[in-house]
Short mmCIF file of C-alpha atoms in Angstrom, two decimals:
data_model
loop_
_atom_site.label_atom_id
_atom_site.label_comp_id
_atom_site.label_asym_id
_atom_site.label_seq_id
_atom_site.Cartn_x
_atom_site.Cartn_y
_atom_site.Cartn_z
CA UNK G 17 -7.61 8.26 23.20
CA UNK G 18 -8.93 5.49 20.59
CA UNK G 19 -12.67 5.31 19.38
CA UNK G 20 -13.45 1.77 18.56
CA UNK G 21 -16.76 2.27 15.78
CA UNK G 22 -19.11 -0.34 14.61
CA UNK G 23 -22.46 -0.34 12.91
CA UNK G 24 -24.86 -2.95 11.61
CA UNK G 25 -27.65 -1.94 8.67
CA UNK G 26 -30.27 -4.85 7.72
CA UNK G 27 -31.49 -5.93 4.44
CA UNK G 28 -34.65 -3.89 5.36
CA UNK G 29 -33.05 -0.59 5.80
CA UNK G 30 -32.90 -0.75 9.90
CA UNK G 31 -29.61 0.23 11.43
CA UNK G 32 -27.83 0.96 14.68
CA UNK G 33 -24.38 1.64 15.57
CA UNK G 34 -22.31 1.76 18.72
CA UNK G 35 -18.75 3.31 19.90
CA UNK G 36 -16.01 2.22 22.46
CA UNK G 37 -13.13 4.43 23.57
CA UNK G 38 -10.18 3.13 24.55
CA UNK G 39 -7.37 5.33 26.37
CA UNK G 40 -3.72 3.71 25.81
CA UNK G 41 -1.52 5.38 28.54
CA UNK G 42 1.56 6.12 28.16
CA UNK G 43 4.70 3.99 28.57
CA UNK G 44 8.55 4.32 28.58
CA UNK G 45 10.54 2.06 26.36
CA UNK G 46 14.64 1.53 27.85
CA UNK G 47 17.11 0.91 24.56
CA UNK G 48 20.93 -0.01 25.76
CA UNK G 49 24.12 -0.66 23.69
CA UNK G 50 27.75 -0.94 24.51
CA UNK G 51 31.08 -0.42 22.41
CA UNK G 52 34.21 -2.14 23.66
CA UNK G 53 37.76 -2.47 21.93
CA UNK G 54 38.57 -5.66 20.57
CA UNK G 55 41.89 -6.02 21.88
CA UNK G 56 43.26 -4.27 25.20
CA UNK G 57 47.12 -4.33 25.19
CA UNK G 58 48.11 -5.79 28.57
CA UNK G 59 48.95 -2.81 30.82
CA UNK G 60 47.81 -0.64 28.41
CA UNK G 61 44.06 1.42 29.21
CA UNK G 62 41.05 1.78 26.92
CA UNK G 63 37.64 3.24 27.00
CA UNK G 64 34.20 1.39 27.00
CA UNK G 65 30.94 3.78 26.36
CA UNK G 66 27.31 2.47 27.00
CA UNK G 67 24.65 4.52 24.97
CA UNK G 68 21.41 4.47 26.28
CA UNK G 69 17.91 5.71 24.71
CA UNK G 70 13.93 5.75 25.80
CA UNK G 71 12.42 5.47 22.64
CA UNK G 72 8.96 5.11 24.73
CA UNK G 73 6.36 8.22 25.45
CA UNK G 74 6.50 8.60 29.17
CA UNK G 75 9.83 9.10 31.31
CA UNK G 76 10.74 6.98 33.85
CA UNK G 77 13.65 7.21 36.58
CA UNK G 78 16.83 4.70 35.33
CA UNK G 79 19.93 4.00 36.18
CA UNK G 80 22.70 2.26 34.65
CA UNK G 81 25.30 -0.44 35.99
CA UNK G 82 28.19 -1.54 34.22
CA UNK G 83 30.04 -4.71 35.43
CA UNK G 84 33.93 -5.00 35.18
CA UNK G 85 35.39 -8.37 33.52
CA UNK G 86 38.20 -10.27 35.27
CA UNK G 87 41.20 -8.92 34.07
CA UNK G 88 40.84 -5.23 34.25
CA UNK G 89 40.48 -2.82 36.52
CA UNK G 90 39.21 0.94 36.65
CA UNK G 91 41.05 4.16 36.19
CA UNK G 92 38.01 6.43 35.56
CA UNK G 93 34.36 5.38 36.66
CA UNK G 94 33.06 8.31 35.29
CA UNK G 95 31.12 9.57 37.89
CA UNK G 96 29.98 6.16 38.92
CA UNK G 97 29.56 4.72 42.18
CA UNK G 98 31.28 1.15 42.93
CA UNK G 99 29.72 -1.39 44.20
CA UNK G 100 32.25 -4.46 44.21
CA UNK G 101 32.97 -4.71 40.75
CA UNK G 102 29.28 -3.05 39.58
CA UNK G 103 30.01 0.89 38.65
CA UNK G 104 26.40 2.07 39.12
CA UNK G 105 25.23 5.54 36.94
CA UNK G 106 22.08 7.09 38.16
CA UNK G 107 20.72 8.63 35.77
CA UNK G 108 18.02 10.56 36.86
CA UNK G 109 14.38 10.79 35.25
CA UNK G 110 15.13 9.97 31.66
CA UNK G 111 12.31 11.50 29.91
CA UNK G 112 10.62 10.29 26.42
CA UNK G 113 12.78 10.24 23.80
CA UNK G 114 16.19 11.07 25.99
CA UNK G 115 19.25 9.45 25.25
CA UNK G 116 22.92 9.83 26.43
CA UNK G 117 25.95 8.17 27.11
CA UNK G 118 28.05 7.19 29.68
CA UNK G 119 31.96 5.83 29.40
CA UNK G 120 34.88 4.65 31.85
CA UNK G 121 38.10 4.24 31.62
CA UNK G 122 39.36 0.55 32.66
CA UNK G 123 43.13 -0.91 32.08
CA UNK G 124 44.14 -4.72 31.41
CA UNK G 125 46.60 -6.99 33.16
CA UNK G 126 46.00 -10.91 32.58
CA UNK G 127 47.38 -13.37 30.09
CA UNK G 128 47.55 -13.07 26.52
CA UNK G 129 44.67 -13.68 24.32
CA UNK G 130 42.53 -13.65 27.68
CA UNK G 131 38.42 -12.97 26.89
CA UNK G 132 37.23 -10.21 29.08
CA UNK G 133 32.96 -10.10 28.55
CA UNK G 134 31.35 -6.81 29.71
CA UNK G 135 27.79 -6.89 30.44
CA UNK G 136 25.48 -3.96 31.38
CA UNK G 137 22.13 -2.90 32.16
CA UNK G 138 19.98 -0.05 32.02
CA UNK G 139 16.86 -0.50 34.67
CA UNK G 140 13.96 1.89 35.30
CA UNK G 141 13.52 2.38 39.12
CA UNK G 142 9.90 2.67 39.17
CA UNK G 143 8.90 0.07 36.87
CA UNK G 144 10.10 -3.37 35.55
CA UNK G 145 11.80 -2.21 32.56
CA UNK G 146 14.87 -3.21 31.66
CA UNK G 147 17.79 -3.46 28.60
CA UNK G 148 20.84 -5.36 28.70
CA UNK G 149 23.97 -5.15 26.49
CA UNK G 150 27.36 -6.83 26.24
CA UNK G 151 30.55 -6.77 24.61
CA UNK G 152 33.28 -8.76 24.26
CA UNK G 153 37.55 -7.69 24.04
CA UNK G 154 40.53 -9.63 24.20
CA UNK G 155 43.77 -9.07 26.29
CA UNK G 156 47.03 -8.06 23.66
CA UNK G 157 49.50 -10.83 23.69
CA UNK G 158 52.59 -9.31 25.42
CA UNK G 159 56.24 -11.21 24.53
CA UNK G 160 58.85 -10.12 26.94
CA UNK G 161 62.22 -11.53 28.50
CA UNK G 162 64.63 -10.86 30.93
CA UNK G 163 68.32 -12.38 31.49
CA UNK G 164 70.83 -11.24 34.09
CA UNK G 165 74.45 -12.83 34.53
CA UNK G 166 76.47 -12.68 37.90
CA UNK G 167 79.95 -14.24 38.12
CA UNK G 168 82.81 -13.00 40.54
CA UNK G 169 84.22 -10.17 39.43
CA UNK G 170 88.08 -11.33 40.45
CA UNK G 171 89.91 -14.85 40.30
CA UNK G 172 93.16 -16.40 39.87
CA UNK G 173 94.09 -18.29 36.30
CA UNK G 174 93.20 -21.60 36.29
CA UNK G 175 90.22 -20.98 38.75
CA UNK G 176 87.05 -22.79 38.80
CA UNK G 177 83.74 -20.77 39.42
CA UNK G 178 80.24 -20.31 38.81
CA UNK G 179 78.53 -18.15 36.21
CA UNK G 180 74.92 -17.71 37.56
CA UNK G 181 72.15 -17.14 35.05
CA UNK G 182 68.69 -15.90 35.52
CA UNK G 183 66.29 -16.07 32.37
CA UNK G 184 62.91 -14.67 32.85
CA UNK G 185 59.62 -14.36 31.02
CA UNK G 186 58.12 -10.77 32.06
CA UNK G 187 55.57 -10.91 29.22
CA UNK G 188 51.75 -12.48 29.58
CA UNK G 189 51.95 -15.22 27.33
CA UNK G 190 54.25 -18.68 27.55
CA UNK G 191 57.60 -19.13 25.09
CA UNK G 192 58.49 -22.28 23.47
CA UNK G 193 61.82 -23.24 22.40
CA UNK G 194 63.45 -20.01 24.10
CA UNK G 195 67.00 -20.17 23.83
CA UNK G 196 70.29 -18.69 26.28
CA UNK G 197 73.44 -18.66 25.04
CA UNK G 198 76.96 -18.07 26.65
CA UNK G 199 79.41 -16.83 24.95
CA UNK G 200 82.99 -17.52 26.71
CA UNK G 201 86.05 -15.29 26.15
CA UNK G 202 89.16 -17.32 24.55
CA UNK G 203 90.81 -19.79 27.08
CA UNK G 204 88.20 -19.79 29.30
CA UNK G 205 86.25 -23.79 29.05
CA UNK G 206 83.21 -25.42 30.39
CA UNK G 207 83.60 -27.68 33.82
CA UNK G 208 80.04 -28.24 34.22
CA UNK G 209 77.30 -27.26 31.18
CA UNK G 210 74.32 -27.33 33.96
CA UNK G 211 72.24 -29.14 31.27
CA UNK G 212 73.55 -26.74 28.59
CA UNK G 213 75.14 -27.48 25.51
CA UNK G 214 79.10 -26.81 24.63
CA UNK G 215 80.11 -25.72 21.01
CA UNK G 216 83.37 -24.18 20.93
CA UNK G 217 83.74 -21.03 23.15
CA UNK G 218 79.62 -21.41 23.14
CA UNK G 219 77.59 -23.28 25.99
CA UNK G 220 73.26 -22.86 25.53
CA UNK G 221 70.11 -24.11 26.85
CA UNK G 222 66.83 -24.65 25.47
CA UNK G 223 64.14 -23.31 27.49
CA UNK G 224 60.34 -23.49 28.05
CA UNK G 225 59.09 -20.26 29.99
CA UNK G 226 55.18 -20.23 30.90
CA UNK G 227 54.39 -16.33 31.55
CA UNK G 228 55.67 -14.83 35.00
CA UNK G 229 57.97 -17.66 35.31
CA UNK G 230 62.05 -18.01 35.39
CA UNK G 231 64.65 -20.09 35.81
CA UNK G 232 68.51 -20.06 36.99
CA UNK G 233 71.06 -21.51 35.32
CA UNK G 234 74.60 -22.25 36.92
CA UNK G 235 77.29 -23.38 34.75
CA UNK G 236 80.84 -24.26 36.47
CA UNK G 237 83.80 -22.69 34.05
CA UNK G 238 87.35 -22.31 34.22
CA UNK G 239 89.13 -19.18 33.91
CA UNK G 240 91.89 -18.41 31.37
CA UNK G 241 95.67 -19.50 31.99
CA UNK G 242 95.93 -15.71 30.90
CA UNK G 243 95.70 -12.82 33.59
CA UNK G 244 93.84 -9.94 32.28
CA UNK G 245 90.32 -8.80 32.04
CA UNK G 246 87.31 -10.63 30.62
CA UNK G 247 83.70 -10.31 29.77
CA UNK G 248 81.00 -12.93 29.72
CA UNK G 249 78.10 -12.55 26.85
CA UNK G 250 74.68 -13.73 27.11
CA UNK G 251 71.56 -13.29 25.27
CA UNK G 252 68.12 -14.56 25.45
CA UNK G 253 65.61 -15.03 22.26
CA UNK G 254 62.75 -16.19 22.00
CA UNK G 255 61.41 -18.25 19.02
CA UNK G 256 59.81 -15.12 17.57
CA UNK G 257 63.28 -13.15 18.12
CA UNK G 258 62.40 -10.88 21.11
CA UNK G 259 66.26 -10.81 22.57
CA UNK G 260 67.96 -9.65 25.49
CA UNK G 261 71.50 -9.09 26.33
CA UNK G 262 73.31 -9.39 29.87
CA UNK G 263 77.03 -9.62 30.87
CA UNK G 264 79.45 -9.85 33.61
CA UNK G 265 83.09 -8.64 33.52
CA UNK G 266 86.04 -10.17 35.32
CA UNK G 267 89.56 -9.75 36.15
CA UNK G 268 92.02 -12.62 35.74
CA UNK G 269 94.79 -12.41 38.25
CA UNK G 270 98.36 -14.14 38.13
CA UNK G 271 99.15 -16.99 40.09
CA UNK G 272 102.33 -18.25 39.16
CA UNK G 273 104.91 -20.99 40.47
CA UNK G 274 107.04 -17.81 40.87
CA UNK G 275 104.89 -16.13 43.29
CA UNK G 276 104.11 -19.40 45.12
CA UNK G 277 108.31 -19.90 45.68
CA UNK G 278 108.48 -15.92 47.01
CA UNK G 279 106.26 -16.33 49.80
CA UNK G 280 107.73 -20.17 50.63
CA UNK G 281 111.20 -18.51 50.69
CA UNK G 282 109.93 -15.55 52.95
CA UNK G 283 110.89 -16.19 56.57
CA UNK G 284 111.25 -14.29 59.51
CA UNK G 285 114.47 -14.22 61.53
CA UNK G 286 114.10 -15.31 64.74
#
C-alpha cells in the first residue's frame, strides 16, 4: 500500500494537510527467449530450448507453444502435446519469480541453405499476458552423387551394345558443371557418344544436376576384336570433387570365320 501526502502552510502560519492511499495489486510479468542452432545438417537432429521467466509479483497459470518450421520435423516433443505443427507445454501455475526451460528435439530434411524461422510463445491462461520469441537456423548444404553402370555381361568380338549410365544427385543442393567419364578398355571404340565426348579410350559428359534429380546416359560401343574379359570404369565428380566410382565387367567371346565354317560344314546324314 502507497500513502500519497500533501500539506499546504500560509504566509500567516495556518496549515492543513491531507493523505491518499493507494493499493497497487499485484501483477505477473511473462519473459520468453529461445536458442536455436545456426545451421542443422540435413538429416542430421539438433536441439532447440525456450527459457521462460515471470519476473512479475503474482503467479499466473501459462503455457508454452512452440511452432515447428517447414523443413523439420520432431523426434522428441518433450513432453509436449501436438497440435498440427504447434507442440503445446502446459506449464502449470508459474508463480512470481519462476523460471524454467523447456527443449525438443527436431531433425532437418530440405534443401541446402534453406531458412527454417521458429517462433514461440509463452501465454498466461487467466490473463492477457503474453511473450513471444524467435529464432532463426539454416539447413547444412549436403553435396552427394551417385553413378551406376550396367552393360551385358557376355558378347561376341566385334559386337555392338549399350553401356547404360545412371548419374544421380542424392545430396540437397544443385551441381554445376558435374562431370562422367568412361573409361574404355583397349580395342573397345565409341559407336554412338549419346551427347558425350570421345578422347582416346575416354568418352564424358558434362552435366547439370538440380538436387534429387538424375539422368541416364546410353552410349553405343563396340567390343574388342580380342576375346577375353573386360571392365568398364566410370566416375562421377562434381565441381567441388565429391566423386564416385561404378563399373561393369564383361566377357568377350570368340567368333571366328573358323567357327562360322564348322557349323556350315555340319550336316546330318539322311
Amino acid at each position: 500500500e502507497l500513502a500519497n501526502l500533501a500539506s499546504v502552510r500560509s504566509d500567516a502560519g495556518n496549515s492543513d494537510a491531507d493523505s491518499v492511499s493507494l493499493s497497487v495489486a499485484a501483477e505477473a510479468a511473462l519473459r520468453l527467449s529461445m536458442s536455436a542452432p545456426a545451421v542443422i545438417d540435413d538429416g542430421g537432429q539438433r536441439r532447440v530450448t525456450m527459457t521462460y521467466r515471470n519476473s512479475g509479483t503474482a503467479g499466473t497459470r501459462a503455457t508454452l507453444r512452440y511452432v515447428l518450421p517447414q523443413y523439420l520435423t520432431m523426434v522428441n516433443a518433450g513432453g509436449a502435446s501436438a497440435s498440427g505443427s504447434a507442440y503445446i507445454f502446459d506449464l502449470g501455475n508459474l508463480e512470481a519469480g519462476a523460471s524454467g526451460s523447456v527443449s525438443v528435439v527436431v531433425a532437418a530434411s530440405g534443401p541446402g541453405d534453406a531458412r527454417l524461422n521458429h517462433s514461440a510463445s509463452l501465454r498466461s491462461t487467466t490473463s492477457n499476458l503474453s511473450a513471444d520469441a524467435v529464432a532463426v537456423s539454416r539447413i547444412g548444404v549436403r553435396e552427394e552423387v551417385d553413378l551406376t553402370i550396367s552393360a551385358p555381361d557376355s558378347m561376341y568380338t566385334g559386337d555392338r551394345f549399350t553401356a547404360t549410365l545412371v548419374a544421380s544427385n542424392t545430396g540437397n543442393v544443385a551441381t554445376s558443371g558435374t562431370t562422367v567419364t568412361l573409361l574404355l578398355p583397349d580395342g573397345f571404340t565409341v559407336t554412338d557418344a549419346a551427347g558425350g565426348t570421345v578422347s582416346g579410350q575416354v568418352l564424358s559428359w558434362t552435366l547439370n544436376l538440380a538436387a534429387g534429380a538424375s539422368t541416364t546416359l546410353s552410349p553405343e560401343l563396340g567390343s574388342t576384336p580380342d576375346a577375353g574379359g573386360a571392365t568398364l570404369l566410370a566416375d562421377i565428380t562434381t565441381a567441388n570433387g565429391v566423386t564416385e566410382s561404378a563399373s561393369a565387367s564383361l566377357h568377350v567371346d570368340a567368333f571366328t570365320a573358323a567357327i562360322l565354317r564348322a557349323g556350315a560344314q555340319f550336316s546330318v546324314a539322311q
